[in-house]
PDB file of C-alpha atoms in Angstrom:
ATOM      1  CA  MET A 154      84.989  76.246  99.523  1.00  0.00           C
ATOM      2  CA  LEU A 155      87.965  78.374  99.262  1.00  0.00           C
ATOM      3  CA  LYS A 156      91.313  77.178  97.380  1.00  0.00           C
ATOM      4  CA  VAL A 157      94.648  77.116  99.785  1.00  0.00           C
ATOM      5  CA  ILE A 158      98.141  77.342  99.499  1.00  0.00           C
ATOM      6  CA  VAL A 159     100.335  77.224 101.741  1.00  0.00           C
ATOM      7  CA  VAL A 160     104.148  78.863 101.405  1.00  0.00           C
ATOM      8  CA  ASP A 161     107.130  77.783 104.001  1.00  0.00           C
ATOM      9  CA  ASP A 162     110.317  77.082 103.431  1.00  0.00           C
ATOM     10  CA  GLU A 163     110.387  74.935 106.396  1.00  0.00           C
ATOM     11  CA  PRO A 164     108.738  71.207 105.764  1.00  0.00           C
ATOM     12  CA  LEU A 165     107.530  71.006 109.768  1.00  0.00           C
ATOM     13  CA  ALA A 166     106.362  74.323 109.560  1.00  0.00           C
ATOM     14  CA  ARG A 167     104.226  73.521 105.989  1.00  0.00           C
ATOM     15  CA  LYS A 168     103.247  69.747 107.475  1.00  0.00           C
ATOM     16  CA  GLY A 169     102.358  71.735 111.041  1.00  0.00           C
ATOM     17  CA  MET A 170      99.639  74.411 108.775  1.00  0.00           C
ATOM     18  CA  LEU A 171      98.048  71.258 106.793  1.00  0.00           C
ATOM     19  CA  VAL A 172      97.271  69.601 110.040  1.00  0.00           C
ATOM     20  CA  ARG A 173      95.449  72.513 111.945  1.00  0.00           C
ATOM     21  CA  LEU A 174      94.188  73.427 108.488  1.00  0.00           C
ATOM     22  CA  ALA A 175      92.471  70.026 107.806  1.00  0.00           C
ATOM     23  CA  ALA A 176      90.373  71.356 110.288  1.00  0.00           C
ATOM     24  CA  PHE A 177      88.291  73.993 108.717  1.00  0.00           C
ATOM     25  CA  ALA A 178      85.954  71.991 106.021  1.00  0.00           C
ATOM     26  CA  GLU A 179      85.720  75.474 103.873  1.00  0.00           C
ATOM     27  CA  LEU A 180      89.422  75.419 103.104  1.00  0.00           C
ATOM     28  CA  ASP A 181      90.793  73.526 100.266  1.00  0.00           C
ATOM     29  CA  VAL A 182      95.100  73.279 100.601  1.00  0.00           C
ATOM     30  CA  VAL A 183      95.815  72.933  96.778  1.00  0.00           C
ATOM     31  CA  ALA A 184      99.282  73.159  96.851  1.00  0.00           C
ATOM     32  CA  GLN A 185     102.313  73.622  98.835  1.00  0.00           C
ATOM     33  CA  CYS A 186     105.521  75.463  98.515  1.00  0.00           C
ATOM     34  CA  SER A 187     108.936  75.544  99.711  1.00  0.00           C
ATOM     35  CA  ASN A 188     110.424  79.221  98.484  1.00  0.00           C
ATOM     36  CA  GLY A 189     109.097  82.222  96.473  1.00  0.00           C
ATOM     37  CA  ASP A 190     109.637  81.667  93.006  1.00  0.00           C
ATOM     38  CA  GLU A 191     108.109  78.124  93.457  1.00  0.00           C
ATOM     39  CA  ALA A 192     104.768  80.219  95.253  1.00  0.00           C
ATOM     40  CA  VAL A 193     104.937  82.574  92.504  1.00  0.00           C
ATOM     41  CA  SER A 194     104.626  79.859  89.900  1.00  0.00           C
ATOM     42  CA  ARG A 195     101.574  78.350  92.006  1.00  0.00           C
ATOM     43  CA  ILE A 196     100.082  81.108  92.710  1.00  0.00           C
ATOM     44  CA  LEU A 197      99.632  82.073  88.981  1.00  0.00           C
ATOM     45  CA  GLU A 198      98.529  78.785  87.748  1.00  0.00           C
ATOM     46  CA  LEU A 199      96.310  77.808  90.322  1.00  0.00           C
ATOM     47  CA  LYS A 200      94.229  81.445  91.190  1.00  0.00           C
ATOM     48  CA  PRO A 201      93.672  80.418  94.721  1.00  0.00           C
ATOM     49  CA  ASP A 202      91.232  82.414  97.733  1.00  0.00           C
ATOM     50  CA  VAL A 203      94.097  82.218  99.838  1.00  0.00           C
ATOM     51  CA  VAL A 204      97.383  81.988 100.876  1.00  0.00           C
ATOM     52  CA  PHE A 205      99.799  81.281 104.243  1.00  0.00           C
ATOM     53  CA  LEU A 206     102.931  83.301 103.675  1.00  0.00           C
ATOM     54  CA  ASP A 207     105.990  82.727 105.257  1.00  0.00           C
ATOM     55  CA  VAL A 208     107.457  85.895 105.422  1.00  0.00           C
ATOM     56  CA  GLU A 209     111.636  85.115 106.238  1.00  0.00           C
ATOM     57  CA  MET A 210     112.612  82.408 103.270  1.00  0.00           C
ATOM     58  CA  PRO A 211     115.497  82.616 101.922  1.00  0.00           C
ATOM     59  CA  GLY A 212     115.699  84.176  98.296  1.00  0.00           C
ATOM     60  CA  MET A 213     112.727  85.832  97.958  1.00  0.00           C
ATOM     61  CA  ASP A 214     110.799  86.480 100.766  1.00  0.00           C
ATOM     62  CA  GLY A 215     107.050  86.453 101.266  1.00  0.00           C
ATOM     63  CA  PHE A 216     107.359  90.716 101.539  1.00  0.00           C
ATOM     64  CA  ALA A 217     108.972  90.261  97.189  1.00  0.00           C
ATOM     65  CA  VAL A 218     106.384  87.054  96.520  1.00  0.00           C
ATOM     66  CA  LEU A 219     103.709  89.870  97.198  1.00  0.00           C
ATOM     67  CA  LYS A 220     105.410  92.644  95.052  1.00  0.00           C
ATOM     68  CA  ASN A 221     106.283  90.092  91.826  1.00  0.00           C
ATOM     69  CA  LEU A 222     102.305  89.295  92.295  1.00  0.00           C
ATOM     70  CA  GLN A 223     101.531  92.697  91.821  1.00  0.00           C
ATOM     71  CA  GLN A 224     104.765  93.395  89.441  1.00  0.00           C
ATOM     72  CA  LYS A 225     102.530  90.841  87.336  1.00  0.00           C
ATOM     73  CA  GLN A 226      99.587  92.544  87.380  1.00  0.00           C
ATOM     74  CA  ALA A 227      98.164  89.096  89.494  1.00  0.00           C
ATOM     75  CA  GLU A 228      94.563  89.127  91.268  1.00  0.00           C
ATOM     76  CA  LEU A 229      95.931  89.196  94.628  1.00  0.00           C
ATOM     77  CA  PRO A 230      94.916  86.394  97.139  1.00  0.00           C
ATOM     78  CA  TYR A 231      94.061  86.888 100.739  1.00  0.00           C
ATOM     79  CA  ILE A 232      97.379  86.724 102.544  1.00  0.00           C
ATOM     80  CA  VAL A 233      97.739  85.710 105.654  1.00  0.00           C
ATOM     81  CA  PHE A 234     101.590  86.497 106.667  1.00  0.00           C
ATOM     82  CA  VAL A 235     102.915  83.391 109.142  1.00  0.00           C
ATOM     83  CA  THR A 236     106.203  84.527 110.587  1.00  0.00           C
ATOM     84  CA  ALA A 237     108.287  84.509 113.682  1.00  0.00           C
ATOM     85  CA  TYR A 238     108.241  88.122 114.654  1.00  0.00           C
ATOM     86  CA  ASP A 239     107.184  89.590 117.141  1.00  0.00           C
ATOM     87  CA  HIS A 240     103.573  91.501 117.535  1.00  0.00           C
ATOM     88  CA  TYR A 241     104.502  95.017 117.150  1.00  0.00           C
ATOM     89  CA  ALA A 242     106.493  94.419 114.032  1.00  0.00           C
ATOM     90  CA  PHE A 243     102.929  93.549 112.546  1.00  0.00           C
ATOM     91  CA  ASN A 244     100.781  96.499 113.860  1.00  0.00           C
ATOM     92  CA  ALA A 245     100.356  96.822 109.495  1.00  0.00           C
ATOM     93  CA  PHE A 246      98.652  93.749 108.898  1.00  0.00           C
ATOM     94  CA  GLU A 247      95.853  94.822 111.571  1.00  0.00           C
ATOM     95  CA  VAL A 248      93.793  94.649 108.313  1.00  0.00           C
ATOM     96  CA  ASN A 249      91.059  92.615 107.115  1.00  0.00           C
ATOM     97  CA  ALA A 250      92.478  92.053 104.188  1.00  0.00           C
ATOM     98  CA  LEU A 251      95.853  91.199 104.849  1.00  0.00           C
ATOM     99  CA  ASP A 252      96.412  89.395 108.573  1.00  0.00           C
ATOM    100  CA  TYR A 253      99.532  87.448 110.004  1.00  0.00           C
ATOM    101  CA  VAL A 254     100.095  84.425 112.494  1.00  0.00           C
ATOM    102  CA  LEU A 255     102.912  84.319 114.936  1.00  0.00           C
ATOM    103  CA  LYS A 256     104.568  80.682 114.774  1.00  0.00           C
ATOM    104  CA  PRO A 257     104.855  78.233 116.782  1.00  0.00           C
ATOM    105  CA  VAL A 258     101.085  78.540 115.319  1.00  0.00           C
ATOM    106  CA  GLU A 259      98.790  78.603 118.281  1.00  0.00           C
ATOM    107  CA  SER A 260      94.694  76.833 117.173  1.00  0.00           C
ATOM    108  CA  GLU A 261      93.066  79.995 118.209  1.00  0.00           C
ATOM    109  CA  ARG A 262      95.086  82.718 116.229  1.00  0.00           C
ATOM    110  CA  LEU A 263      94.781  80.350 113.276  1.00  0.00           C
ATOM    111  CA  GLN A 264      91.353  80.378 113.925  1.00  0.00           C
ATOM    112  CA  ALA A 265      90.841  84.349 113.766  1.00  0.00           C
ATOM    113  CA  ALA A 266      92.569  84.711 110.759  1.00  0.00           C
ATOM    114  CA  VAL A 267      90.687  81.998 109.110  1.00  0.00           C
ATOM    115  CA  ALA A 268      87.320  84.044 110.233  1.00  0.00           C
ATOM    116  CA  LYS A 269      88.533  87.071 108.872  1.00  0.00           C
ATOM    117  CA  VAL A 270      89.132  85.651 105.413  1.00  0.00           C
ATOM    118  CA  LEU A 271      85.511  83.679 105.248  1.00  0.00           C
ATOM    119  CA  LYS A 272      84.270  87.064 106.485  1.00  0.00           C
ATOM    120  CA  PHE A 273      85.088  88.960 103.803  1.00  0.00           C
ATOM    121  CA  HIS A 274      84.742  85.940 101.000  1.00  0.00           C
ATOM    122  CA  SER A 275      81.096  85.737 101.806  1.00  0.00           C
ATOM    123  CA  ALA A 276      80.150  89.543 102.211  1.00  0.00           C
ATOM    124  CA  ALA A 277      81.960  89.613  98.344  1.00  0.00           C
ATOM    125  CA  ASP A 278      82.169  93.636  98.859  1.00  0.00           C
ATOM    126  CA  SER A 279      85.070  93.904  96.574  1.00  0.00           C
ATOM    127  CA  GLN A 280      85.465  97.915  96.757  1.00  0.00           C
ATOM    128  CA  LYS A 281      85.524  97.178 100.901  1.00  0.00           C
ATOM    129  CA  HIS A 282      88.687  94.707 100.032  1.00  0.00           C
ATOM    130  CA  LYS A 283      90.310  97.272  98.129  1.00  0.00           C
ATOM    131  CA  ASP A 284      89.780  99.866 100.911  1.00  0.00           C
ATOM    132  CA  LYS A 285      91.684  97.162 103.434  1.00  0.00           C
ATOM    133  CA  LEU A 286      93.794  96.217 100.993  1.00  0.00           C
ATOM    134  CA  ALA A 287      95.244  99.687 100.036  1.00  0.00           C
ATOM    135  CA  ALA A 288      94.883 100.563 104.091  1.00  0.00           C
ATOM    136  CA  ALA A 289      97.668  97.679 104.497  1.00  0.00           C
ATOM    137  CA  VAL A 290      99.576  98.664 101.294  1.00  0.00           C
ATOM    138  CA  ALA A 291     100.492 102.144 102.195  1.00  0.00           C
ATOM    139  CA  LYS A 292     101.541 100.939 105.823  1.00  0.00           C
ATOM    140  CA  LEU A 293     104.188  98.890 103.596  1.00  0.00           C
ATOM    141  CA  THR A 294     105.376 101.602 101.372  1.00  0.00           C
ATOM    142  CA  GLY A 295     104.160 104.766 102.606  1.00  0.00           C
ATOM    143  CA  ASP A 296     102.443 105.882  99.842  1.00  0.00           C
ATOM    144  CA  GLU A 297      98.696 107.680  99.574  1.00  0.00           C
ATOM    145  CA  THR A 298      95.916 105.443 100.255  1.00  0.00           C
ATOM    146  CA  GLY A 299      94.494 106.995  97.220  1.00  0.00           C
ATOM    147  CA  ASP A 300      97.042 106.572  94.820  1.00  0.00           C
ATOM    148  CA  ILE A 301      97.097 102.956  95.639  1.00  0.00           C
ATOM    149  CA  LEU A 302      92.855 103.073  94.886  1.00  0.00           C
ATOM    150  CA  GLN A 303      93.415 104.928  91.857  1.00  0.00           C
ATOM    151  CA  ARG A 304      96.176 102.389  90.383  1.00  0.00           C
ATOM    152  CA  LEU A 305      93.308  99.130  91.898  1.00  0.00           C
ATOM    153  CA  ASP A 306      90.652 100.517  89.671  1.00  0.00           C
ATOM    154  CA  LYS A 307      93.208 100.863  86.444  1.00  0.00           C
ATOM    155  CA  SER A 308      94.506  97.521  87.403  1.00  0.00           C
ATOM    156  CA  GLU A 309      98.047  98.566  87.703  1.00  0.00           C
ATOM    157  CA  PRO A 310      99.936  96.965  90.308  1.00  0.00           C
ATOM    158  CA  VAL A 311      99.933  98.335  93.763  1.00  0.00           C
ATOM    159  CA  VAL A 312     102.721  98.085  95.623  1.00  0.00           C
ATOM    160  CA  ASN A 313     105.476 100.344  93.966  1.00  0.00           C
ATOM    161  CA  ASP A 314     109.213  98.689  94.346  1.00  0.00           C
ATOM    162  CA  ARG A 315     111.928 101.663  95.823  1.00  0.00           C
ATOM    163  CA  PHE A 316     114.605 100.487  93.498  1.00  0.00           C
ATOM    164  CA  PRO A 317     117.664 101.768  94.589  1.00  0.00           C
ATOM    165  CA  GLU A 318     118.594 105.059  92.304  1.00  0.00           C
ATOM    166  CA  ALA A 319     122.149 104.158  92.337  1.00  0.00           C
ATOM    167  CA  ILE A 320     124.888 101.269  92.717  1.00  0.00           C
ATOM    168  CA  SER A 321     127.590 101.651  94.379  1.00  0.00           C
ATOM    169  CA  ILE A 322     130.495  99.234  93.256  1.00  0.00           C
ATOM    170  CA  LYS A 323     134.004  98.666  95.655  1.00  0.00           C
ATOM    171  CA  ASP A 324     137.486  98.623  93.520  1.00  0.00           C
ATOM    172  CA  SER A 325     140.672  99.024  95.097  1.00  0.00           C
ATOM    173  CA  GLY A 326     140.326 100.374  98.163  1.00  0.00           C
ATOM    174  CA  GLU A 327     137.513 103.072  96.424  1.00  0.00           C
ATOM    175  CA  ILE A 328     133.919 102.886  96.505  1.00  0.00           C
ATOM    176  CA  THR A 329     131.683 104.354  92.900  1.00  0.00           C
ATOM    177  CA  ARG A 330     128.305 104.833  93.093  1.00  0.00           C
ATOM    178  CA  VAL A 331     127.270 104.760  89.616  1.00  0.00           C
ATOM    179  CA  PRO A 332     123.484 106.337  88.787  1.00  0.00           C
ATOM    180  CA  VAL A 333     121.512 103.771  87.854  1.00  0.00           C
ATOM    181  CA  ALA A 334     119.853 105.959  85.128  1.00  0.00           C
ATOM    182  CA  GLU A 335     123.265 106.031  83.524  1.00  0.00           C
ATOM    183  CA  ILE A 336     123.068 102.401  82.462  1.00  0.00           C
ATOM    184  CA  ASP A 337     123.697 101.408  79.311  1.00  0.00           C
ATOM    185  CA  TRP A 338     123.351  97.767  80.275  1.00  0.00           C
ATOM    186  CA  VAL A 339     125.137  94.955  81.612  1.00  0.00           C
ATOM    187  CA  ASP A 340     127.322  91.261  80.638  1.00  0.00           C
ATOM    188  CA  ALA A 341     128.718  88.806  82.733  1.00  0.00           C
ATOM    189  CA  ALA A 342     132.084  88.004  82.739  1.00  0.00           C
ATOM    190  CA  GLY A 343     132.301  84.905  85.167  1.00  0.00           C
ATOM    191  CA  ASP A 344     131.704  85.470  88.540  1.00  0.00           C
ATOM    192  CA  TYR A 345     131.554  89.134  87.848  1.00  0.00           C
ATOM    193  CA  MET A 346     129.443  91.766  86.198  1.00  0.00           C
ATOM    194  CA  CYS A 347     130.364  94.377  83.834  1.00  0.00           C
ATOM    195  CA  ILE A 348     128.200  97.549  83.754  1.00  0.00           C
ATOM    196  CA  HIS A 349     128.405 100.071  80.733  1.00  0.00           C
ATOM    197  CA  THR A 350     127.302 103.514  81.088  1.00  0.00           C
ATOM    198  CA  LYS A 351     126.233 105.790  78.939  1.00  0.00           C
ATOM    199  CA  ASP A 352     129.950 107.920  79.162  1.00  0.00           C
ATOM    200  CA  GLY A 353     131.794 104.770  77.808  1.00  0.00           C
ATOM    201  CA  GLN A 354     132.773 103.680  81.146  1.00  0.00           C
ATOM    202  CA  THR A 355     132.674  99.932  82.466  1.00  0.00           C
ATOM    203  CA  HIS A 356     132.630  99.091  85.941  1.00  0.00           C
ATOM    204  CA  ILE A 357     133.359  95.749  87.228  1.00  0.00           C
ATOM    205  CA  LEU A 358     131.233  94.391  90.139  1.00  0.00           C
ATOM    206  CA  ARG A 359     131.592  91.803  91.776  1.00  0.00           C
ATOM    207  CA  ARG A 360     127.653  89.848  92.166  1.00  0.00           C
ATOM    208  CA  THR A 361     125.192  87.704  89.997  1.00  0.00           C
ATOM    209  CA  MET A 362     123.469  88.240  87.435  1.00  0.00           C
ATOM    210  CA  LYS A 363     120.451  87.012  89.622  1.00  0.00           C
ATOM    211  CA  GLU A 364     120.967  89.500  92.512  1.00  0.00           C
ATOM    212  CA  LEU A 365     121.612  92.328  90.396  1.00  0.00           C
ATOM    213  CA  GLU A 366     118.466  91.748  88.063  1.00  0.00           C
ATOM    214  CA  GLN A 367     116.533  92.154  91.432  1.00  0.00           C
ATOM    215  CA  GLU A 368     117.955  95.365  92.084  1.00  0.00           C
ATOM    216  CA  LEU A 369     117.309  96.984  88.892  1.00  0.00           C
ATOM    217  CA  ASP A 370     113.280  98.606  88.084  1.00  0.00           C
ATOM    218  CA  PRO A 371     111.923  95.786  85.699  1.00  0.00           C
ATOM    219  CA  ARG A 372     110.495  98.563  83.986  1.00  0.00           C
ATOM    220  CA  LEU A 373     113.574  99.966  83.065  1.00  0.00           C
ATOM    221  CA  PHE A 374     116.040  96.779  82.734  1.00  0.00           C
ATOM    222  CA  VAL A 375     115.141  93.780  80.947  1.00  0.00           C
ATOM    223  CA  ARG A 376     116.634  90.594  81.028  1.00  0.00           C
ATOM    224  CA  VAL A 377     118.052  89.897  77.170  1.00  0.00           C
ATOM    225  CA  HIS A 378     119.936  86.750  77.917  1.00  0.00           C
ATOM    226  CA  ARG A 379     121.308  84.417  80.216  1.00  0.00           C
ATOM    227  CA  SER A 380     124.518  86.880  80.810  1.00  0.00           C
ATOM    228  CA  ALA A 381     122.936  90.022  79.717  1.00  0.00           C
ATOM    229  CA  ILE A 382     120.853  93.199  80.549  1.00  0.00           C
ATOM    230  CA  VAL A 383     119.608  96.241  79.152  1.00  0.00           C
ATOM    231  CA  ASN A 384     118.336  99.682  79.955  1.00  0.00           C
ATOM    232  CA  VAL A 385     115.319  99.627  77.531  1.00  0.00           C
ATOM    233  CA  ASN A 386     115.589 103.738  76.750  1.00  0.00           C
ATOM    234  CA  THR A 387     118.827 102.465  75.217  1.00  0.00           C
ATOM    235  CA  ILE A 388     117.271  99.599  72.524  1.00  0.00           C
ATOM    236  CA  ALA A 389     117.372 101.245  69.355  1.00  0.00           C
ATOM    237  CA  LYS A 390     115.821  98.444  67.000  1.00  0.00           C
ATOM    238  CA  LEU A 391     115.797  94.477  67.481  1.00  0.00           C
ATOM    239  CA  GLN A 392     117.384  92.803  64.355  1.00  0.00           C
ATOM    240  CA  MET A 393     116.724  89.504  63.045  1.00  0.00           C
ATOM    241  CA  LEU A 394     119.835  87.449  61.765  1.00  0.00           C
ATOM    242  CA  THR A 395     120.622  85.320  58.910  1.00  0.00           C
ATOM    243  CA  ASN A 396     120.550  82.412  61.052  1.00  0.00           C
ATOM    244  CA  GLY A 397     117.492  83.133  62.443  1.00  0.00           C
ATOM    245  CA  GLU A 398     118.832  84.568  65.711  1.00  0.00           C
ATOM    246  CA  HIS A 399     118.120  88.281  67.185  1.00  0.00           C
ATOM    247  CA  GLN A 400     120.044  91.030  68.412  1.00  0.00           C
ATOM    248  CA  LEU A 401     119.238  93.856  69.879  1.00  0.00           C
ATOM    249  CA  MET A 402     121.293  97.878  68.711  1.00  0.00           C
ATOM    250  CA  LEU A 403     121.309  99.622  71.155  1.00  0.00           C
ATOM    251  CA  THR A 404     121.594 103.687  71.007  1.00  0.00           C
ATOM    252  CA  ASN A 405     125.683 103.878  71.670  1.00  0.00           C
ATOM    253  CA  GLY A 406     125.689 101.117  68.580  1.00  0.00           C
ATOM    254  CA  GLN A 407     126.540  98.574  70.989  1.00  0.00           C
ATOM    255  CA  ALA A 408     124.718  94.843  69.421  1.00  0.00           C
ATOM    256  CA  VAL A 409     123.481  92.668  72.059  1.00  0.00           C
ATOM    257  CA  LYS A 410     122.328  88.980  71.495  1.00  0.00           C
ATOM    258  CA  VAL A 411     118.538  88.273  71.991  1.00  0.00           C
ATOM    259  CA  SER A 412     118.532  84.274  73.923  1.00  0.00           C
ATOM    260  CA  ARG A 413     115.419  82.369  72.546  1.00  0.00           C
ATOM    261  CA  SER A 414     114.028  81.989  76.676  1.00  0.00           C
ATOM    262  CA  TYR A 415     114.494  85.869  77.074  1.00  0.00           C
ATOM    263  CA  LYS A 416     112.679  86.493  73.315  1.00  0.00           C
ATOM    264  CA  ASP A 417     109.205  86.888  74.469  1.00  0.00           C
ATOM    265  CA  ARG A 418     109.457  89.430  77.120  1.00  0.00           C
ATOM    266  CA  VAL A 419     112.335  91.819  74.230  1.00  0.00           C
ATOM    267  CA  LYS A 420     109.373  91.778  72.038  1.00  0.00           C
ATOM    268  CA  GLN A 421     107.831  93.141  74.984  1.00  0.00           C
ATOM    269  CA  VAL A 422     109.532  95.938  75.013  1.00  0.00           C
ATOM    270  CA  PHE A 423     108.296  97.092  71.506  1.00  0.00           C
ATOM    271  CA  SER A 424     104.262  96.614  72.213  1.00  0.00           C
ATOM    272  CA  HIS A 425     104.435  99.673  74.437  1.00  0.00           C
TER     273      HIS A 425
END
């Protein structure tokens, strides 16, 4: 029996999917999630075989869930996307590794999707699974299938996010493009973000810390505090203070406090 997680922000849609999946004796629904963050957490915890994943969700949508799992190097379950989009938008998912069903969910289409999953599971052909997954991700990202297969063989993240190379900041009728590589660190000031760059300038951006964090490549930037993000290339050393707290010293001489909840994440930077 395959473990299943259902992810959808609409309660009625989740209930409808649960009712339909109950008809399949091979499937065991172990959790249902109402948003992307919860989905990532439960998938990492329960390690399901199959996830029926809604595409359109506020905050972290279905694509972001997939990318988040890959960034965490989690073993990917069989993903069946659930969407209200027309068929033409999902030609990229007409593969055995990643499938889709349209809302409202039709029993015959759901049965076909489940049959695909069961076929792969019973075949237990990991290479074929990798090939199909690579083909699907290649259509999603534009990367070469061979490159994706190499990342799979090395247990590296399959999906490479294309993070913006610059951030546009509006101020007094002007728009300034700040190259991401030039950002040393960011701190919050109320409803604004203060972006400090290598040339000593500070740019004010009206955006939440969470929103900005999602735009920055996690391989280059680390959240060190509820109100601070640091470019890992600017970190000179991690210091323990006499009161037991920690702070980072940046190459420009700036000291940035590290909160307890982000301490382990910061230490990972020094492990590479």
